[in-house]
Structure formats: C-alpha cells, structure tokens
Amino acid sequence: MQKIWIRGGRVVNADCSQVADVYVEDGKIKAVGSHLQPPSLAGVQVIDASNKLVLPGGIDPHTHLQFPFMGTQSKDDFYQGTKAAVAGGTTMIIDFAIPHKGCSLIEAYERWRSWADPKVCCDYALHVAVTWWSDKVKEEMKTLAQEKGVNSFKMFMAYKGVYMVGDLELHSAFSQCKQIGAIAQVHAENGDLIAEGAKKMLSLGITGPEGHQLCRPEEVEAEATLRAITIANSVNCPLYVVHVMSKSAATVIADARRQGKVVYGEPIAAGLGTDGTHYWHKEWSHAAAHVMGPPLRPDPATPDFLMNLLANGDLTVTATDNCTFDICQKALGKDDFTKIPNGVNGVEDRMSVVWEKGVHSGKMDENRFVAVTSTNTAKIFNLYPRKGRIAVGSDADIVIWDPKATRTISAKTHHQAIDFNIFEGMVCHGVAVVTISRGKVVYQNGVFHVAAGDGRYVPREPFPEYVYKRIRQRDQVCQPVPVQRAPYVGKVIAVAAEG
Ligand code: URP
Ligand code: ZN
Ligand code: ZN
Ligand code: ZN
C-alpha cells in the first residue's frame, strides 16, 4: 500500500474548501490539515498540489461496460472503461446488471460480478434492472438488498418487448423498493409511442439516424417522467430518473421537487456537452455515433438549460450512460435506425465537460462541482462519507485537478475503446493531473499505473439516510385516515339483480 503526502493543494468538498495537506496510508485518508508532518518520510510519495485542487474522485453512477445489447456488446469492457475513467478523474462507477425478461436478477448480478471483478481498475458497484415482475423477482430484490449490497433497481419504460415494463409492474417494483429501502430508478420514455413512431418514420422512408429522434420527441420523455414520478409518489418511494435529456423532462422533475416529491434527476455528460443537431449530419456514421436513448435533443439550448438546473439544485447528479459502440457496430442499423445500437461515450470526459460547461462558464462553483460529480451520488446510494468526501477515514479516492489547464477532447487521444468521440474538438478547462484510487496513484501526467482487478466491488446498505429520513417521516405523518362519522341509517335504493 502506498503512503502519499499531497502538499499545499486546495481541498474541495461539497460544503467548503480549504488549503490543506492530505496524508494517505493503507488506502484511506489519514489526515487533512495545514502543514502536516507524516510520521516518517520513508516510503512516502510526496505530491505537490500547490495551485491545484484536491477533489474527491468522481463517481459515475451510470455506465454500461461490456453490455450485451441490441445484438452486440458495448466496446469498453470493465478494464478499458475503468482505465479511461481514472484518466478523466473518475474513481468509481456504478454499472447495471440487466437480466432478460423471465431471468433471475441474482444470476444477472453474479454474471456482471464475474465480468467486472477480474477487470476493474477502480472501485465499482452494481444497480440491478427489473425487466419483468413475479413473486420470484420480488424475493430476489430483497435478497440483493440484504445480502449482495444492491440498493438501487432500474426499470425501463422503453425498449418495448425487451426490457420495458408497464405501469402496474412499475407500481409493484416501486412498492418493493420502498419496502426494502432501495432507490427506484427509471429510464423514462414512453415505449409504446416510440414503437408506433418508429413504424411511422420507416413508412415515410426515414431510415437514417434522424428517425431515432423524430420518433421520440421530448414529450415522450416528459410524459414518462411525470408518470414515473406519479406512480412512485403514490407509494412514497424515492425515485431517481436516469439520463434526463430534455428541457421538458428536466422541468417535470424540477416542478415535482418544488411540490415536495422525493425525486432526483441525473443529466449526463452527453446531454450537457452536445446536442441532437448531429442526427441531421450528412455523414451517416457521424449521425449514428450520436444515437442513444433518450436521444440528444435538437434544441441547441438544451445543454445550457440542463446545466442551469444542475447548478441550482433542480437536478442532482451527473453521470455518463457510457455505452460505446464503434462505427461497424452502429452499422447494424445502416438501413434502419431502430437497429443502431444505442449508446455514446463519456466516462473519461464527464469531469472535464462538467467543469468546462458548469464551472468555467460561471454557472456553478467548485463546491457544487464536487456535489454533482461525486458527493450527491455517494449520499443517494449510501456510499457517503466513505466516498464523495476528502476527510479522515474516507477512502483515498482523490483527484488532483488543474482548473487552469486545458485539453482538447479527441478520439485520437482518448483512452476509450471506440474510434469516435461525441465531444470531438471540445476544449475543456479542468484537467485531472493525478488520480488516486484506493490509496494508489493510478494515473499521473498521462501515465497509467493500473492493473486489472485492482478495483473492488463496493456493497451498499439499504435505507440511505439522505433519502429515507424524509420517506420514513412521511410514512408516519402522511397516512390518510378515515373520517369518524355516524353510520348512515337512511334508506338505500333497491338495485335489480342483473341478467
Ligand atoms: O442509449 C442508451 N442509453 N444505451 C444504454 C441503455 C440505456 O438505456 O441506458
Ligand atoms: Zn436507459
Ligand atoms: Zn456533428
Ligand atoms: Zn443507461
């Protein structure tokens, strides 16, 4: 285990910043303070962080590494995906174990563990998807929450016939999440309308990537978002809306929060950093490279709008939905946009994109940056303060961040497995110069020191306080009660028997 002394940086947490040294030993933060003196300098790696920020490592709560999807498998595996993550200052990911309809959730969880454990270069956790409903699913959710460290379950309202569940299934799954102390997550798009819209586009001869956006306009996302919030609220279950892509869906979430609902919105790097005008690009492969669901929106004001809501607290965390396919894989849909594998990159670039569009732009400060890139995620998924904070006792997942340095994002220099980057050419202020994962320097000035399997699965306890304190109190005080009244003793009309 390395001993590391980070000297003279500006330590930034979600609530405050201070110039301080940070001392790391045995994978943990052992001391934070001015002018620390380690017990001995023998074997201590000293890192000068003056004029730099010392941040909690980023947590990306939404990735799909080596995901078998739409007839192929996403290109970034758990090795390359987590390696790219640490290069960008992210030290933990939360991926999704997704069973097919009729299949066991626990088996899916075990399968994803067997893929990830030998390959991850940083810590990780798993959400599990509920793609169908039965007593067995209900029981398995409980086992996963109590024995396997899974406290979040994702339900798809889209991908009709594959992963999509209906309102009653959502109601059942949300009720069980609430019972076992989990967070319900939704992919919020109206899958029936998308299926009908896709048929219509194809009948109009629209087979290219623009059809992907045209068959799922914003209201298809906003409607499903409101429906999910309504169902979750009816059972007092906390809800987390993944990949919020549109102004209208974000507004639905903001309004619900203003009405006091327990709902969190997750915009992603793609939606904050680029837009859906690319679907009309003349080059098919360029347009197809941007296909993801829900789609990037053609309204170019969308990224700015989402960032404003993220800055003011209407939206809560940032993720990536990293699910990469190269151009040959995307070409599965060269004649039919419904067959283009859905997904884009982001795990490497999220921190820089959020810094550039959020902090450099003046929309948020360095503390809010930490809140939306790690702390809030750690709180919602019950990882805090082990993750998402620079403090004594926390895991030594740390990024030394140069807020003045710039880098130009490009597929030519990125560390992801694909030949395309949706942020190509974007100049970002804010660069991860050193990344420390589990107390080990894994990336420094462009050089990796990673090994497959160095990361660990991080189990998460149910009933995160940050979320469930309010839920519990509401259960106690918001139960409807019958009106106490004298029984009606008057006449009742006679109803003739039917038939
Ligand atoms: O296009 C996307 N988002 N691909 C990954 C699967 C999902 O819906 O999150
Ligand atoms: Zn999704
Ligand atoms: Zn373009
Ligand atoms: Zn996803």
XYZ file of C-alpha atoms and ligand atoms in Angstrom:
511
model
C 0.000 0.000 0.000
C 1.359 3.411 -0.946
C 1.821 6.266 1.510
C 1.079 9.571 -0.152
C 1.509 13.118 1.096
C -0.370 15.634 -1.028
C 1.012 19.044 -0.174
C -0.436 22.511 -0.382
C -3.497 21.962 -2.558
C -6.913 23.495 -2.182
C -9.047 20.697 -0.741
C -12.573 20.997 -2.106
C -15.571 19.285 -0.574
C -19.239 19.855 -1.394
C -19.672 22.199 1.580
C -16.356 24.096 1.786
C -12.804 24.479 0.519
C -9.545 24.905 2.450
C -5.856 24.960 1.621
C -4.506 21.848 3.315
C -2.252 18.818 3.060
C -3.751 15.357 2.755
C -1.992 12.264 4.065
C -2.935 8.831 2.712
C -1.997 5.396 4.038
C -3.491 1.896 3.670
C -5.976 3.116 1.075
C -7.550 5.626 3.450
C -7.256 9.339 4.144
C -5.429 9.513 7.489
C -5.074 13.259 7.967
C -6.213 16.559 6.452
C -4.741 19.835 7.744
C -2.255 22.640 7.283
C 1.414 21.767 7.195
C 1.019 18.109 8.103
C 4.115 16.154 9.023
C 3.805 12.428 8.157
C 5.051 10.028 10.906
C 8.101 9.252 8.758
C 9.078 10.235 5.242
C 10.377 6.754 4.450
C 8.427 5.325 1.545
C 6.165 8.352 1.314
C 5.329 9.659 -2.142
C 5.131 13.446 -1.960
C 2.887 15.193 -4.486
C 2.992 18.961 -4.787
C -0.557 20.192 -5.308
C 0.051 23.920 -4.985
C -2.183 25.923 -7.327
C -4.221 22.773 -7.861
C -7.486 21.485 -6.419
C -7.705 18.269 -4.409
C -11.119 16.751 -5.092
C -12.955 13.573 -4.139
C -12.613 11.195 -7.091
C -15.554 11.378 -9.448
C -18.313 8.802 -9.150
C -20.119 7.918 -12.368
C -23.423 6.329 -11.333
C -24.441 5.175 -14.812
C -22.262 3.057 -17.104
C -22.803 0.017 -19.323
C -19.423 -1.684 -19.745
C -19.287 -4.802 -21.959
C -23.079 -4.710 -22.053
C -24.688 -7.307 -24.372
C -27.229 -5.084 -26.113
C -29.066 -4.805 -29.433
C -27.320 -7.792 -30.989
C -23.792 -6.810 -29.993
C -21.764 -5.855 -26.922
C -20.609 -2.420 -25.810
C -16.963 -1.927 -26.657
C -15.496 -0.526 -23.438
C -15.114 -3.520 -21.140
C -14.615 -3.268 -17.388
C -10.857 -2.873 -17.905
C -10.765 -0.296 -20.654
C -13.806 1.563 -19.343
C -12.444 1.976 -15.819
C -8.978 2.789 -17.150
C -10.477 5.588 -19.241
C -12.466 6.668 -16.166
C -9.379 7.192 -13.990
C -7.671 9.138 -16.774
C -10.504 11.628 -16.508
C -10.604 11.786 -12.704
C -13.369 9.259 -12.006
C -12.537 6.668 -9.336
C -15.802 4.778 -9.024
C -18.514 3.651 -11.425
C -21.912 2.101 -10.862
C -22.857 -0.236 -13.710
C -26.151 -2.038 -14.410
C -26.753 -5.789 -14.225
C -29.664 -6.300 -16.628
C -31.469 -9.664 -16.810
C -33.659 -10.611 -19.760
C -37.375 -10.948 -19.100
C -38.075 -14.162 -17.224
C -34.487 -14.472 -15.992
C -33.085 -14.314 -12.474
C -31.912 -10.959 -11.100
C -29.408 -12.688 -8.840
C -27.915 -14.630 -11.719
C -27.558 -11.377 -13.684
C -25.862 -9.797 -10.676
C -23.456 -12.775 -10.382
C -22.729 -12.655 -14.116
C -21.864 -8.948 -14.028
C -19.676 -9.538 -10.955
C -17.817 -12.301 -12.793
C -17.176 -9.924 -15.709
C -16.201 -6.939 -13.603
C -14.204 -8.330 -10.652
C -11.160 -9.504 -12.637
C -11.051 -6.401 -14.826
C -11.904 -3.237 -12.908
C -9.153 -0.672 -12.343
C -11.207 1.297 -9.809
C -13.999 0.582 -7.341
C -17.465 -0.196 -8.638
C -20.979 -1.118 -7.577
C -23.998 -2.514 -9.411
C -27.573 -1.428 -9.873
C -29.857 -4.277 -10.980
C -32.666 -3.901 -13.523
C -36.207 -5.192 -13.027
C -37.385 -6.140 -16.523
C -40.372 -8.308 -15.573
C -42.452 -8.996 -12.489
C -43.204 -12.063 -10.379
C -43.015 -13.192 -6.749
C -39.540 -14.517 -7.505
C -38.390 -11.087 -8.730
C -39.810 -9.525 -5.579
C -37.951 -12.020 -3.395
C -34.710 -11.620 -5.335
C -34.819 -7.834 -4.933
C -34.916 -8.389 -1.170
C -32.011 -10.835 -1.272
C -29.970 -8.450 -3.407
C -30.632 -5.588 -0.990
C -29.963 -7.591 2.177
C -27.121 -9.855 1.068
C -25.495 -8.507 -2.090
C -25.098 -4.794 -1.470
C -27.573 -3.626 -4.140
C -29.747 -0.709 -3.043
C -30.974 0.542 -6.408
C -33.122 -1.035 -9.119
C -33.711 0.300 -12.606
C -36.960 -0.083 -14.507
C -37.204 0.606 -18.237
C -40.329 2.346 -19.552
C -38.947 1.890 -23.103
C -37.378 -0.903 -25.239
C -40.781 -2.464 -25.852
C -40.737 -6.257 -25.819
C -37.184 -6.360 -24.476
C -36.834 -4.572 -21.157
C -39.972 -2.432 -20.959
C -42.348 -2.792 -18.011
C -45.862 -1.345 -17.697
C -47.409 0.872 -15.043
C -48.597 -1.972 -12.818
C -45.166 -3.560 -12.870
C -43.666 -0.175 -12.030
C -46.093 0.090 -9.142
C -45.095 -3.348 -7.846
C -41.377 -2.704 -8.260
C -41.556 0.737 -6.633
C -43.542 -0.718 -3.713
C -40.880 -3.367 -3.184
C -38.040 -0.823 -3.459
C -39.722 1.163 -0.719
C -40.174 -1.962 1.419
C -36.514 -3.000 1.203
C -35.019 0.500 1.427
C -33.848 0.816 -2.177
C -33.871 3.658 -4.690
C -36.122 3.114 -7.719
C -34.538 4.258 -10.978
C -36.335 4.752 -14.267
C -35.427 5.036 -17.899
C -38.319 7.387 -18.616
C -39.613 7.226 -22.193
C -43.000 6.054 -23.442
C -42.019 2.793 -25.162
C -45.389 2.297 -26.880
C -45.272 5.725 -28.517
C -41.671 5.131 -29.625
C -42.615 1.810 -31.245
C -45.528 3.419 -33.116
C -43.440 6.472 -34.034
C -40.653 4.275 -35.396
C -43.093 2.405 -37.673
C -44.380 5.728 -38.961
C -40.889 7.085 -39.713
C -39.905 3.933 -41.567
C -43.149 4.077 -43.576
C -42.233 7.654 -44.550
C -38.912 6.367 -45.854
C -36.947 7.866 -42.957
C -34.412 5.134 -42.223
C -31.453 7.273 -41.049
C -30.442 8.362 -37.518
C -32.718 11.425 -37.625
C -35.606 8.936 -37.409
C -34.360 7.940 -33.948
C -35.026 11.460 -32.644
C -38.171 12.052 -34.734
C -39.965 9.013 -33.285
C -39.218 10.004 -29.699
C -39.770 13.773 -29.343
C -39.326 15.472 -25.977
C -42.879 14.930 -24.773
C -42.364 11.163 -24.996
C -39.674 11.578 -22.332
C -41.560 14.202 -20.301
C -44.769 12.143 -20.187
C -42.986 9.046 -18.922
C -41.058 11.124 -16.384
C -44.275 12.540 -14.937
C -45.918 9.095 -14.954
C -42.991 7.531 -13.085
C -42.982 10.350 -10.523
C -46.731 9.967 -10.030
C -46.512 6.203 -9.502
C -43.502 6.471 -7.170
C -45.159 9.191 -5.131
C -48.328 7.115 -4.766
C -46.315 4.532 -2.822
C -43.932 7.065 -1.205
C -40.920 5.525 -2.941
C -37.851 7.647 -3.705
C -37.282 7.960 -7.439
C -34.131 8.591 -9.448
C -34.585 9.467 -13.122
C -31.573 8.342 -15.146
C -30.295 10.184 -18.229
C -32.510 13.306 -18.168
C -32.063 14.518 -21.737
C -34.649 17.216 -22.431
C -35.703 20.606 -21.145
C -39.271 19.391 -20.679
C -38.356 16.243 -18.696
C -35.991 18.300 -16.519
C -38.789 20.799 -15.908
C -41.124 17.983 -14.852
C -38.544 16.910 -12.266
C -37.938 20.473 -11.077
C -41.695 21.031 -10.657
C -42.102 17.748 -8.764
C -39.281 18.682 -6.395
C -40.973 22.022 -5.820
C -44.103 20.106 -4.887
C -42.016 18.239 -2.301
C -41.687 14.904 -4.109
C -38.612 12.786 -3.393
C -37.138 12.630 -6.883
C -33.630 13.078 -8.241
C -32.613 13.856 -11.819
C -29.413 12.683 -13.494
C -28.275 14.593 -16.578
C -25.341 13.001 -18.393
C -22.157 14.368 -19.950
C -23.560 13.857 -23.465
C -26.668 15.929 -22.758
C -24.649 18.649 -21.017
C -21.904 18.797 -23.626
C -23.514 18.345 -27.022
C -26.902 18.242 -28.751
C -29.068 16.357 -31.212
C -28.451 18.512 -34.284
C -25.847 15.853 -35.191
C -28.646 13.434 -36.158
C -29.080 15.513 -39.318
C -25.372 15.328 -40.231
C -24.856 14.295 -43.877
C -22.356 11.599 -42.991
C -24.297 8.549 -41.773
C -21.608 7.300 -39.371
C -21.279 10.702 -37.692
C -25.025 10.909 -37.124
C -25.271 7.258 -35.992
C -22.443 7.737 -33.483
C -24.745 10.053 -31.511
C -27.677 7.603 -31.312
C -28.659 6.937 -27.733
C -31.913 6.738 -25.803
C -33.455 9.104 -24.852
C -31.850 10.982 -27.745
C -29.798 14.129 -27.609
C -32.226 16.958 -28.305
C -32.118 19.073 -31.493
C -32.876 22.237 -29.498
C -29.345 23.648 -29.086
C -30.364 25.494 -25.891
C -30.805 22.149 -24.105
C -27.279 21.646 -22.652
C -27.256 25.127 -21.130
C -30.727 24.634 -19.682
C -29.812 21.298 -18.091
C -26.631 22.795 -16.654
C -28.574 25.686 -15.110
C -30.904 23.233 -13.372
C -27.946 21.182 -12.212
C -26.305 24.304 -10.816
C -29.399 25.445 -8.898
C -30.297 22.050 -7.407
C -33.277 21.071 -9.570
C -31.112 18.268 -10.964
C -28.848 16.455 -8.534
C -26.014 14.388 -10.026
C -24.089 13.838 -13.254
C -23.406 10.515 -14.968
C -22.473 9.360 -18.469
C -24.548 6.341 -19.514
C -21.236 5.293 -21.108
C -22.253 2.555 -23.561
C -19.885 2.634 -26.506
C -20.213 1.021 -29.909
C -17.785 1.546 -32.757
C -18.900 2.539 -36.221
C -19.008 -1.071 -37.504
C -21.346 -1.956 -34.646
C -23.508 1.114 -35.248
C -23.690 -0.039 -38.901
C -26.023 -2.857 -37.814
C -28.622 -0.144 -38.365
C -27.312 1.299 -41.633
C -30.662 0.743 -43.364
C -32.942 1.025 -40.334
C -32.320 3.436 -37.463
C -34.159 1.150 -34.992
C -31.270 -1.326 -35.305
C -28.477 1.155 -34.473
C -27.083 0.074 -31.071
C -27.954 2.844 -28.610
C -25.152 4.436 -26.644
C -22.367 7.008 -26.506
C -19.092 7.669 -24.669
C -18.499 9.889 -21.640
C -16.840 8.040 -18.743
C -13.449 9.633 -19.462
C -14.669 13.128 -20.267
C -17.513 13.779 -17.817
C -15.439 15.628 -15.220
C -13.853 17.949 -17.799
C -17.137 18.567 -19.636
C -18.945 19.437 -16.386
C -16.073 21.679 -15.299
C -15.980 23.476 -18.656
C -19.733 23.916 -19.102
C -20.553 24.261 -15.426
C -17.697 25.904 -13.552
C -15.652 27.662 -16.226
C -18.906 29.112 -17.592
C -19.714 30.608 -14.189
C -22.874 28.573 -13.569
C -21.564 26.718 -10.514
C -18.661 26.917 -8.090
C -16.047 24.284 -7.259
C -18.108 23.004 -4.308
C -21.217 22.434 -6.414
C -18.956 20.694 -8.939
C -17.908 18.219 -6.252
C -21.532 17.807 -5.150
C -22.723 16.890 -8.652
C -19.733 14.763 -9.661
C -19.377 12.641 -6.510
C -20.909 13.715 -3.176
C -24.599 13.658 -4.093
C -24.252 10.288 -5.790
C -22.453 8.931 -2.709
C -25.259 10.228 -0.489
C -28.125 8.877 -2.596
C -26.587 5.421 -2.976
C -25.332 5.183 0.627
C -21.618 5.432 -0.055
C -21.082 8.649 1.872
C -18.763 9.654 3.550
C -16.671 6.654 2.576
C -16.832 8.035 -0.976
C -17.511 11.580 -2.161
C -15.559 13.384 0.552
C -11.975 14.319 1.406
C -11.945 13.633 5.140
C -10.185 11.475 7.696
C -11.452 7.904 7.377
C -12.745 8.261 3.816
C -11.399 6.067 1.024
C -8.379 7.626 -0.621
C -10.107 8.186 -3.975
C -8.657 11.565 -4.858
C -8.100 13.689 -7.943
C -5.584 16.460 -8.219
C -7.256 18.826 -10.591
C -5.718 21.650 -12.543
C -8.540 24.134 -13.126
C -6.420 26.333 -15.401
C -5.004 23.647 -17.679
C -6.882 22.855 -20.872
C -7.162 19.801 -23.038
C -8.843 19.177 -26.361
C -11.043 16.115 -26.394
C -10.394 13.797 -29.317
C -10.859 10.175 -30.331
C -7.214 10.303 -31.402
C -6.031 10.748 -27.819
C -8.803 9.341 -25.631
C -8.477 6.004 -23.825
C -11.875 4.578 -24.715
C -12.271 1.579 -26.997
C -14.003 3.362 -29.863
C -12.959 5.370 -32.886
C -15.334 8.269 -32.266
C -15.852 10.822 -29.513
C -19.085 12.814 -29.324
C -17.127 15.718 -27.747
C -14.504 15.786 -30.533
C -12.671 19.123 -30.618
C -14.130 20.478 -27.385
C -11.517 22.496 -25.496
C -12.009 21.945 -21.770
C -10.527 23.802 -18.875
C -10.059 21.482 -15.922
C -7.733 18.511 -16.251
C -7.091 15.548 -13.934
C -3.314 15.597 -13.425
C -3.128 12.856 -10.781
C -5.759 10.243 -9.934
C -5.502 8.199 -6.751
C -7.705 5.150 -6.363
C -7.813 3.122 -3.119
C -4.729 4.986 -1.977
C -2.662 4.189 -5.068
C -1.584 6.613 -7.788
C -3.254 5.082 -10.843
C -2.734 7.933 -13.274
C -0.189 10.734 -13.262
C 0.552 13.239 -16.009
C -0.655 10.940 -18.743
C 0.941 7.739 -17.404
C -1.165 4.836 -16.094
C -0.293 2.624 -13.134
C -3.409 0.479 -13.271
C -3.875 -3.262 -13.048
C -6.964 -5.236 -13.969
C -8.744 -6.340 -10.822
C -7.254 -3.628 -8.569
C -10.707 -2.162 -8.018
C -13.222 -3.699 -5.640
C -16.954 -4.254 -5.603
C -18.412 -1.855 -3.025
C -21.575 -3.198 -1.395
C -24.189 -0.623 -0.400
C -26.515 -0.817 2.573
C -30.244 -0.232 2.102
C -32.141 2.745 3.569
C -29.680 5.577 2.807
C -30.393 8.269 5.391
C -30.057 11.081 2.862
C -33.103 9.688 1.068
C -35.026 7.646 3.602
C -35.269 10.045 6.555
C -37.927 12.004 4.663
C -39.603 8.869 3.353
C -39.948 7.389 6.862
C -41.329 10.609 8.310
C -43.870 10.882 5.502
C -44.988 7.330 6.188
C -45.683 8.306 9.763
C -47.440 11.607 9.260
C -48.935 11.443 5.779
C -51.106 8.323 6.126
C -54.696 9.008 5.093
C -57.180 8.406 7.930
C -60.906 7.753 7.698
C -63.360 10.464 8.778
C -65.052 9.497 12.047
C -68.783 9.844 11.406
C -72.030 8.292 12.471
C -73.157 5.485 10.158
C -75.741 6.324 7.517
C -79.064 4.887 8.647
C -81.383 6.197 5.927
C -82.910 4.333 3.014
C -80.813 2.657 0.264
C -82.374 2.136 -3.136
C -83.044 -1.385 -4.239
C -80.945 -2.492 -7.251
C -82.419 -5.093 -9.543
C -80.210 -8.166 -9.975
C -78.515 -8.223 -13.406
C -79.230 -10.741 -16.117
O -28.739 4.594 -25.334
C -28.556 4.172 -24.211
N -28.935 4.909 -23.199
N -27.949 2.971 -24.037
C -27.772 2.295 -22.834
C -29.018 1.643 -22.300
C -29.873 2.633 -21.552
O -30.997 2.843 -21.930
O -29.440 3.201 -20.551
Zn -31.645 3.875 -20.058
Zn -21.752 16.779 -35.819
Zn -28.092 3.528 -19.393
